[in-house]
PDB file of C-alpha atoms in Angstrom:
ATOM      1  CA  GLU A   8      10.767 -15.422  -0.385  1.00 82.00           C
ATOM      2  CA  ASP A   9       7.533 -17.069   0.743  1.00 86.00           C
ATOM      3  CA  LYS A  10       8.185 -20.511   2.168  1.00 92.00           C
ATOM      4  CA  VAL A  11       6.880 -23.308   4.319  1.00 96.00           C
ATOM      5  CA  VAL A  12       9.179 -25.483   6.429  1.00 96.00           C
ATOM      6  CA  GLN A  13       8.159 -28.708   8.043  1.00 97.00           C
ATOM      7  CA  SER A  14       9.976 -30.632  10.748  1.00 97.00           C
ATOM      8  CA  PRO A  15      11.013 -33.242  11.283  1.00 97.00           C
ATOM      9  CA  LEU A  16      11.409 -34.482   7.737  1.00 95.00           C
ATOM     10  CA  SER A  17      10.966 -38.088   8.858  1.00 96.00           C
ATOM     11  CA  LEU A  18       9.848 -39.785  12.023  1.00 96.00           C
ATOM     12  CA  VAL A  19       9.598 -43.380  13.177  1.00 98.00           C
ATOM     13  CA  VAL A  20       7.360 -44.257  16.155  1.00 98.00           C
ATOM     14  CA  HIS A  21       5.608 -47.278  17.560  1.00 98.00           C
ATOM     15  CA  GLU A  22       1.902 -47.872  17.687  1.00 98.00           C
ATOM     16  CA  GLY A  23       0.314 -46.044  20.563  1.00 97.00           C
ATOM     17  CA  ASP A  24       2.836 -43.218  20.616  1.00 98.00           C
ATOM     18  CA  THR A  25       1.744 -39.585  20.271  1.00 98.00           C
ATOM     19  CA  VAL A  26       3.464 -37.477  17.597  1.00 98.00           C
ATOM     20  CA  THR A  27       3.680 -33.785  16.933  1.00 98.00           C
ATOM     21  CA  LEU A  28       4.495 -32.508  13.469  1.00 98.00           C
ATOM     22  CA  ASN A  29       5.577 -28.964  12.957  1.00 98.00           C
ATOM     23  CA  CYS A  30       5.005 -26.454  10.202  1.00 97.00           C
ATOM     24  CA  SER A  31       6.422 -22.931  10.149  1.00 97.00           C
ATOM     25  CA  TYR A  32       5.757 -20.445   7.424  1.00 95.00           C
ATOM     26  CA  GLU A  33       6.895 -17.137   6.091  1.00 93.00           C
ATOM     27  CA  VAL A  34       4.368 -15.664   3.701  1.00 88.00           C
ATOM     28  CA  THR A  35       3.070 -12.207   3.116  1.00 84.00           C
ATOM     29  CA  ASN A  36      -0.609 -11.556   3.735  1.00 82.00           C
ATOM     30  CA  PHE A  37      -1.234 -14.931   5.356  1.00 84.00           C
ATOM     31  CA  ARG A  38      -4.822 -16.158   5.027  1.00 84.00           C
ATOM     32  CA  SER A  39      -4.971 -19.917   5.650  1.00 87.00           C
ATOM     33  CA  LEU A  40      -2.887 -22.995   6.345  1.00 91.00           C
ATOM     34  CA  LEU A  41      -3.881 -26.504   5.256  1.00 93.00           C
ATOM     35  CA  TRP A  42      -2.764 -30.014   6.256  1.00 96.00           C
ATOM     36  CA  TYR A  43      -2.913 -32.961   3.888  1.00 96.00           C
ATOM     37  CA  LYS A  44      -2.089 -36.656   4.301  1.00 97.00           C
ATOM     38  CA  GLN A  45      -0.455 -38.514   1.432  1.00 96.00           C
ATOM     39  CA  GLU A  46      -0.476 -42.314   1.824  1.00 93.00           C
ATOM     40  CA  LYS A  47       0.323 -43.600  -1.614  1.00 82.00           C
ATOM     41  CA  LYS A  48      -0.276 -41.083  -4.314  1.00 81.00           C
ATOM     42  CA  ALA A  49      -3.232 -38.711  -3.804  1.00 91.00           C
ATOM     43  CA  PRO A  50      -2.911 -36.252  -0.884  1.00 94.00           C
ATOM     44  CA  THR A  51      -6.156 -36.104   1.108  1.00 94.00           C
ATOM     45  CA  PHE A  52      -7.357 -33.036   2.989  1.00 93.00           C
ATOM     46  CA  LEU A  53      -7.213 -33.029   6.769  1.00 95.00           C
ATOM     47  CA  PHE A  54      -7.648 -29.490   8.101  1.00 91.00           C
ATOM     48  CA  MET A  55      -7.802 -25.862   7.132  1.00 91.00           C
ATOM     49  CA  LEU A  56      -6.821 -23.295   9.714  1.00 91.00           C
ATOM     50  CA  THR A  57      -7.415 -19.590   9.496  1.00 86.00           C
ATOM     51  CA  SER A  58      -7.755 -18.359  13.055  1.00 76.00           C
ATOM     52  CA  SER A  59      -5.051 -18.406  15.630  1.00 79.00           C
ATOM     53  CA  GLY A  60      -5.536 -20.524  18.753  1.00 78.00           C
ATOM     54  CA  ILE A  61      -8.541 -22.461  17.581  1.00 83.00           C
ATOM     55  CA  GLU A  62      -7.943 -26.196  17.508  1.00 88.00           C
ATOM     56  CA  LYS A  63      -9.347 -28.285  14.723  1.00 92.00           C
ATOM     57  CA  LYS A  64      -9.964 -31.896  15.665  1.00 94.00           C
ATOM     58  CA  SER A  65     -10.880 -35.090  13.864  1.00 94.00           C
ATOM     59  CA  GLY A  66     -10.686 -38.287  15.822  1.00 96.00           C
ATOM     60  CA  ARG A  67      -7.110 -38.800  16.964  1.00 97.00           C
ATOM     61  CA  LEU A  68      -5.801 -35.918  14.849  1.00 98.00           C
ATOM     62  CA  SER A  69      -5.798 -32.309  15.887  1.00 97.00           C
ATOM     63  CA  SER A  70      -4.173 -29.154  14.681  1.00 97.00           C
ATOM     64  CA  ILE A  71      -3.677 -25.623  15.876  1.00 95.00           C
ATOM     65  CA  LEU A  72      -2.376 -22.445  14.364  1.00 94.00           C
ATOM     66  CA  ASP A  73      -0.273 -19.711  15.991  1.00 92.00           C
ATOM     67  CA  LYS A  74      -0.388 -16.675  13.715  1.00 86.00           C
ATOM     68  CA  LYS A  75       1.850 -14.628  15.997  1.00 88.00           C
ATOM     69  CA  GLU A  76       4.699 -17.145  15.898  1.00 89.00           C
ATOM     70  CA  LEU A  77       3.888 -18.237  12.327  1.00 92.00           C
ATOM     71  CA  PHE A  78       3.546 -21.952  12.870  1.00 93.00           C
ATOM     72  CA  SER A  79       1.109 -24.796  13.101  1.00 96.00           C
ATOM     73  CA  ILE A  80       1.307 -28.220  14.699  1.00 97.00           C
ATOM     74  CA  LEU A  81      -0.454 -31.434  13.839  1.00 98.00           C
ATOM     75  CA  ASN A  82      -0.885 -33.870  16.651  1.00 98.00           C
ATOM     76  CA  ILE A  83      -1.699 -37.551  16.289  1.00 98.00           C
ATOM     77  CA  THR A  84      -2.506 -39.465  19.446  1.00 98.00           C
ATOM     78  CA  ALA A  85      -2.490 -43.274  19.902  1.00 98.00           C
ATOM     79  CA  THR A  86      -0.835 -43.731  16.526  1.00 98.00           C
ATOM     80  CA  GLN A  87      -1.730 -46.746  14.390  1.00 97.00           C
ATOM     81  CA  THR A  88       0.107 -48.314  11.481  1.00 97.00           C
ATOM     82  CA  GLY A  89      -2.524 -46.815   9.181  1.00 96.00           C
ATOM     83  CA  ASP A  90      -1.227 -43.348  10.145  1.00 97.00           C
ATOM     84  CA  SER A  91       1.963 -44.054   8.223  1.00 98.00           C
ATOM     85  CA  ALA A  92       2.080 -41.464   5.483  1.00 97.00           C
ATOM     86  CA  ILE A  93       3.601 -38.199   4.333  1.00 97.00           C
ATOM     87  CA  TYR A  94       1.961 -35.266   6.076  1.00 98.00           C
ATOM     88  CA  LEU A  95       2.000 -32.088   4.040  1.00 97.00           C
ATOM     89  CA  CYS A  96       1.524 -28.535   5.205  1.00 97.00           C
ATOM     90  CA  ALA A  97       0.547 -25.793   2.771  1.00 95.00           C
ATOM     91  CA  VAL A  98      -0.351 -22.105   2.839  1.00 92.00           C
ATOM     92  CA  GLU A  99      -2.171 -19.962   0.380  1.00 85.00           C
ATOM     93  CA  ALA A 100       0.157 -18.198  -2.036  1.00 79.00           C
ATOM     94  CA  PRO A 101       0.115 -14.404  -1.597  1.00 74.00           C
ATOM     95  CA  GLY A 102      -2.133 -12.671  -4.031  1.00 73.00           C
ATOM     96  CA  SER A 103      -3.897 -15.930  -4.824  1.00 69.00           C
ATOM     97  CA  SER A 104      -6.239 -16.211  -1.882  1.00 65.00           C
ATOM     98  CA  ASN A 105      -8.913 -18.872  -2.094  1.00 64.00           C
ATOM     99  CA  THR A 106      -7.575 -20.385  -5.295  1.00 74.00           C
ATOM    100  CA  GLY A 107      -5.789 -23.623  -6.046  1.00 81.00           C
ATOM    101  CA  LYS A 108      -2.337 -22.066  -5.706  1.00 86.00           C
ATOM    102  CA  LEU A 109      -0.708 -23.314  -2.525  1.00 90.00           C
ATOM    103  CA  ILE A 110       2.849 -23.270  -1.221  1.00 93.00           C
ATOM    104  CA  PHE A 111       3.727 -26.677   0.252  1.00 95.00           C
ATOM    105  CA  GLY A 112       6.365 -27.708   2.743  1.00 96.00           C
ATOM    106  CA  GLN A 113       8.573 -30.648   2.001  1.00 95.00           C
ATOM    107  CA  GLY A 114       6.413 -32.940   4.114  1.00 96.00           C
ATOM    108  CA  THR A 115       7.035 -35.138   7.139  1.00 97.00           C
ATOM    109  CA  THR A 116       7.255 -38.872   6.469  1.00 96.00           C
ATOM    110  CA  LEU A 117       5.791 -40.720   9.405  1.00 98.00           C
ATOM    111  CA  GLN A 118       6.332 -44.425   9.849  1.00 98.00           C
ATOM    112  CA  VAL A 119       4.383 -46.190  12.637  1.00 98.00           C
ATOM    113  CA  LYS A 120       5.792 -49.580  13.585  1.00 97.00           C
ATOM    114  CA  PRO A 121       3.598 -52.299  15.128  1.00 95.00           C
TER     115      PRO A 121
ATOM    116  CA  LYS B   4     -19.142 -39.866  -6.940  1.00 65.00           C
ATOM    117  CA  ALA B   5     -16.016 -40.323  -8.993  1.00 78.00           C
ATOM    118  CA  GLY B   6     -12.863 -38.668  -7.804  1.00 92.00           C
ATOM    119  CA  VAL B   7     -10.196 -36.829  -9.760  1.00 96.00           C
ATOM    120  CA  THR B   8      -8.988 -39.075 -12.565  1.00 96.00           C
ATOM    121  CA  GLN B   9      -5.555 -38.786 -14.067  1.00 97.00           C
ATOM    122  CA  THR B  10      -4.208 -40.600 -17.085  1.00 97.00           C
ATOM    123  CA  PRO B  11      -1.883 -42.186 -17.798  1.00 97.00           C
ATOM    124  CA  ARG B  12      -0.776 -43.362 -14.397  1.00 96.00           C
ATOM    125  CA  TYR B  13       2.745 -44.257 -15.467  1.00 97.00           C
ATOM    126  CA  LEU B  14       4.798 -43.380 -18.491  1.00 96.00           C
ATOM    127  CA  ILE B  15       8.367 -43.497 -19.623  1.00 98.00           C
ATOM    128  CA  LYS B  16       9.815 -41.009 -22.109  1.00 97.00           C
ATOM    129  CA  THR B  17      13.270 -40.133 -23.350  1.00 97.00           C
ATOM    130  CA  ARG B  18      14.925 -36.757 -23.314  1.00 97.00           C
ATOM    131  CA  GLY B  19      13.705 -34.399 -25.972  1.00 97.00           C
ATOM    132  CA  GLN B  20      10.290 -36.002 -26.328  1.00 98.00           C
ATOM    133  CA  GLN B  21       7.070 -34.386 -25.257  1.00 98.00           C
ATOM    134  CA  VAL B  22       4.272 -35.672 -23.066  1.00 98.00           C
ATOM    135  CA  THR B  23       0.616 -34.826 -22.457  1.00 98.00           C
ATOM    136  CA  LEU B  24      -1.105 -35.677 -19.209  1.00 98.00           C
ATOM    137  CA  SER B  25      -4.849 -35.625 -18.692  1.00 98.00           C
ATOM    138  CA  CYS B  26      -6.987 -34.793 -15.698  1.00 98.00           C
ATOM    139  CA  SER B  27     -10.741 -35.180 -15.246  1.00 97.00           C
ATOM    140  CA  PRO B  28     -11.949 -33.254 -12.152  1.00 95.00           C
ATOM    141  CA  ILE B  29     -14.814 -34.210  -9.948  1.00 93.00           C
ATOM    142  CA  SER B  30     -18.113 -33.527 -11.680  1.00 91.00           C
ATOM    143  CA  GLY B  31     -19.123 -29.960 -11.000  1.00 87.00           C
ATOM    144  CA  HIS B  32     -15.612 -28.808 -10.081  1.00 88.00           C
ATOM    145  CA  ARG B  33     -14.506 -25.988 -12.292  1.00 88.00           C
ATOM    146  CA  SER B  34     -11.066 -25.254 -10.914  1.00 90.00           C
ATOM    147  CA  VAL B  35      -8.182 -27.538 -11.846  1.00 94.00           C
ATOM    148  CA  SER B  36      -4.655 -27.145 -10.488  1.00 95.00           C
ATOM    149  CA  TRP B  37      -1.493 -29.020 -11.400  1.00 97.00           C
ATOM    150  CA  TYR B  38       1.470 -29.765  -9.144  1.00 97.00           C
ATOM    151  CA  GLN B  39       4.822 -31.394  -9.650  1.00 98.00           C
ATOM    152  CA  GLN B  40       6.101 -33.592  -6.816  1.00 96.00           C
ATOM    153  CA  THR B  41       9.733 -34.646  -6.515  1.00 93.00           C
ATOM    154  CA  PRO B  42      11.666 -36.001  -3.536  1.00 86.00           C
ATOM    155  CA  GLY B  43      13.929 -32.991  -3.366  1.00 80.00           C
ATOM    156  CA  GLN B  44      11.459 -30.175  -4.009  1.00 84.00           C
ATOM    157  CA  GLY B  45       8.198 -31.508  -2.619  1.00 87.00           C
ATOM    158  CA  LEU B  46       4.981 -30.280  -4.234  1.00 94.00           C
ATOM    159  CA  GLN B  47       5.414 -27.298  -6.490  1.00 96.00           C
ATOM    160  CA  PHE B  48       2.558 -25.445  -8.132  1.00 95.00           C
ATOM    161  CA  LEU B  49       2.517 -25.468 -11.931  1.00 97.00           C
ATOM    162  CA  PHE B  50      -0.720 -23.701 -12.917  1.00 94.00           C
ATOM    163  CA  GLU B  51      -4.417 -23.453 -12.275  1.00 93.00           C
ATOM    164  CA  TYR B  52      -7.264 -23.265 -14.696  1.00 93.00           C
ATOM    165  CA  PHE B  53     -10.787 -22.044 -14.118  1.00 90.00           C
ATOM    166  CA  SER B  54     -13.466 -21.766 -16.796  1.00 88.00           C
ATOM    167  CA  GLU B  55     -10.922 -22.547 -19.521  1.00 92.00           C
ATOM    168  CA  THR B  56      -8.653 -19.687 -18.447  1.00 92.00           C
ATOM    169  CA  GLN B  57      -5.337 -19.899 -16.677  1.00 92.00           C
ATOM    170  CA  ARG B  58      -5.918 -18.191 -13.342  1.00 87.00           C
ATOM    171  CA  ASN B  59      -2.553 -18.753 -11.705  1.00 88.00           C
ATOM    172  CA  LYS B  60       0.899 -19.788 -12.843  1.00 90.00           C
ATOM    173  CA  GLY B  61       3.924 -21.084 -10.996  1.00 92.00           C
ATOM    174  CA  ASN B  62       7.614 -20.590 -11.691  1.00 92.00           C
ATOM    175  CA  PHE B  63       8.156 -23.245 -14.358  1.00 96.00           C
ATOM    176  CA  PRO B  64       9.740 -22.745 -17.790  1.00 96.00           C
ATOM    177  CA  GLY B  65       7.585 -22.309 -20.843  1.00 95.00           C
ATOM    178  CA  ARG B  66       8.096 -25.962 -21.719  1.00 97.00           C
ATOM    179  CA  PHE B  67       5.302 -26.624 -19.271  1.00 98.00           C
ATOM    180  CA  SER B  68       1.882 -25.640 -20.555  1.00 97.00           C
ATOM    181  CA  GLY B  69      -1.719 -26.553 -19.978  1.00 97.00           C
ATOM    182  CA  ARG B  70      -5.272 -25.961 -21.003  1.00 97.00           C
ATOM    183  CA  GLN B  71      -8.779 -26.608 -19.868  1.00 97.00           C
ATOM    184  CA  PHE B  72     -11.759 -27.654 -21.897  1.00 96.00           C
ATOM    185  CA  SER B  73     -15.345 -26.582 -21.641  1.00 95.00           C
ATOM    186  CA  ASN B  74     -16.201 -29.743 -19.625  1.00 93.00           C
ATOM    187  CA  SER B  75     -13.485 -28.701 -17.131  1.00 93.00           C
ATOM    188  CA  ARG B  76     -11.179 -31.512 -18.100  1.00 97.00           C
ATOM    189  CA  SER B  77      -7.605 -30.352 -18.253  1.00 98.00           C
ATOM    190  CA  GLU B  78      -4.364 -31.369 -19.934  1.00 98.00           C
ATOM    191  CA  MET B  79      -0.822 -30.421 -19.290  1.00 98.00           C
ATOM    192  CA  ASN B  80       1.971 -30.719 -21.778  1.00 98.00           C
ATOM    193  CA  VAL B  81       5.716 -30.829 -21.274  1.00 98.00           C
ATOM    194  CA  SER B  82       7.825 -30.332 -24.354  1.00 96.00           C
ATOM    195  CA  THR B  83      11.528 -31.118 -24.852  1.00 97.00           C
ATOM    196  CA  LEU B  84      11.685 -33.359 -21.806  1.00 98.00           C
ATOM    197  CA  GLU B  85      14.702 -33.195 -19.554  1.00 97.00           C
ATOM    198  CA  LEU B  86      15.881 -35.748 -16.960  1.00 97.00           C
ATOM    199  CA  GLY B  87      14.821 -33.364 -14.212  1.00 95.00           C
ATOM    200  CA  ASP B  88      11.210 -33.516 -15.313  1.00 97.00           C
ATOM    201  CA  SER B  89      10.953 -36.990 -13.879  1.00 97.00           C
ATOM    202  CA  ALA B  90       8.320 -36.586 -11.166  1.00 97.00           C
ATOM    203  CA  LEU B  91       4.788 -37.336  -9.982  1.00 97.00           C
ATOM    204  CA  TYR B  92       2.422 -34.907 -11.621  1.00 98.00           C
ATOM    205  CA  LEU B  93      -0.673 -34.324  -9.466  1.00 97.00           C
ATOM    206  CA  CYS B  94      -3.861 -32.736 -10.534  1.00 97.00           C
ATOM    207  CA  ALA B  95      -6.371 -31.307  -8.096  1.00 95.00           C
ATOM    208  CA  SER B  96      -9.830 -29.850  -8.349  1.00 93.00           C
ATOM    209  CA  SER B  97     -11.917 -27.601  -6.188  1.00 87.00           C
ATOM    210  CA  HIS B  98     -15.654 -27.102  -6.116  1.00 76.00           C
ATOM    211  CA  LEU B  99     -15.675 -23.477  -5.136  1.00 63.00           C
ATOM    212  CA  THR B 100     -15.066 -20.718  -7.574  1.00 53.00           C
ATOM    213  CA  ARG B 101     -13.675 -18.299  -5.020  1.00 53.00           C
ATOM    214  CA  GLY B 102     -14.096 -17.609  -1.364  1.00 52.00           C
ATOM    215  CA  SER B 103     -13.190 -19.525   1.713  1.00 57.00           C
ATOM    216  CA  GLY B 104     -12.575 -23.152   1.025  1.00 58.00           C
ATOM    217  CA  ALA B 105     -11.718 -22.751  -2.619  1.00 53.00           C
ATOM    218  CA  ASN B 106      -8.218 -23.844  -1.781  1.00 70.00           C
ATOM    219  CA  VAL B 107      -9.374 -27.134  -0.264  1.00 83.00           C
ATOM    220  CA  LEU B 108      -8.215 -29.344  -3.070  1.00 90.00           C
ATOM    221  CA  THR B 109      -9.145 -32.913  -4.010  1.00 92.00           C
ATOM    222  CA  PHE B 110      -6.170 -34.559  -5.584  1.00 95.00           C
ATOM    223  CA  GLY B 111      -5.924 -37.307  -8.171  1.00 96.00           C
ATOM    224  CA  ALA B 112      -3.534 -40.239  -7.835  1.00 95.00           C
ATOM    225  CA  GLY B 113      -1.040 -38.622 -10.166  1.00 96.00           C
ATOM    226  CA  SER B 114       0.875 -39.478 -13.313  1.00 97.00           C
ATOM    227  CA  ARG B 115       4.328 -40.850 -12.677  1.00 97.00           C
ATOM    228  CA  LEU B 116       6.654 -39.631 -15.431  1.00 98.00           C
ATOM    229  CA  THR B 117      10.117 -41.097 -15.855  1.00 97.00           C
ATOM    230  CA  VAL B 118      12.473 -39.456 -18.348  1.00 97.00           C
ATOM    231  CA  LEU B 119      15.408 -41.507 -19.518  1.00 96.00           C
TER     232      LEU B 119
END
């Protein structure tokens, strides 16, 4: 069965800490992996990864994909309270490449304390 | 540029009733996808519409249905509501028809359904 597993499920850190969120997947005919951030209701897009070993970076956030080991990590450096959110990892559903059908992990709830 | 708009934002229904949720995608976006989000299951794909046709379907019972209109607005309907249907229903649109990036979705704020 195709699936996406995120860890940890929840995490509490203090401002300034660096965090690493994990996402492993088992899906046939993998094509791409996406990260989203959900603060209140609407998830917002962070990164899309298709190639192994190439880091995507945006400010304090970065992500990398390992297609051999079937996982991705999302790093957040110098965390701020505004980083508190649910971080969602998703992969394209097999047979539905480049459409709106994604398989999501359960998410990692990050709380950043002042 | 307006984002994805979902209505209503909150609603309460009782078991056995039906509900219709509405989604207006970003102007120019032709693909609309629906997801159900619950604490235990996370986000689960319901269906996707493109050019008024259902392009993909998830593993939900037939009580869940949807449609898309010629202006790309979409509705989903849940009939014979059950307690387990209580969830946040998220709609998302994409500006690409197919090809790389078509799965980069812009989500609405969701419709929170509570079934009593």
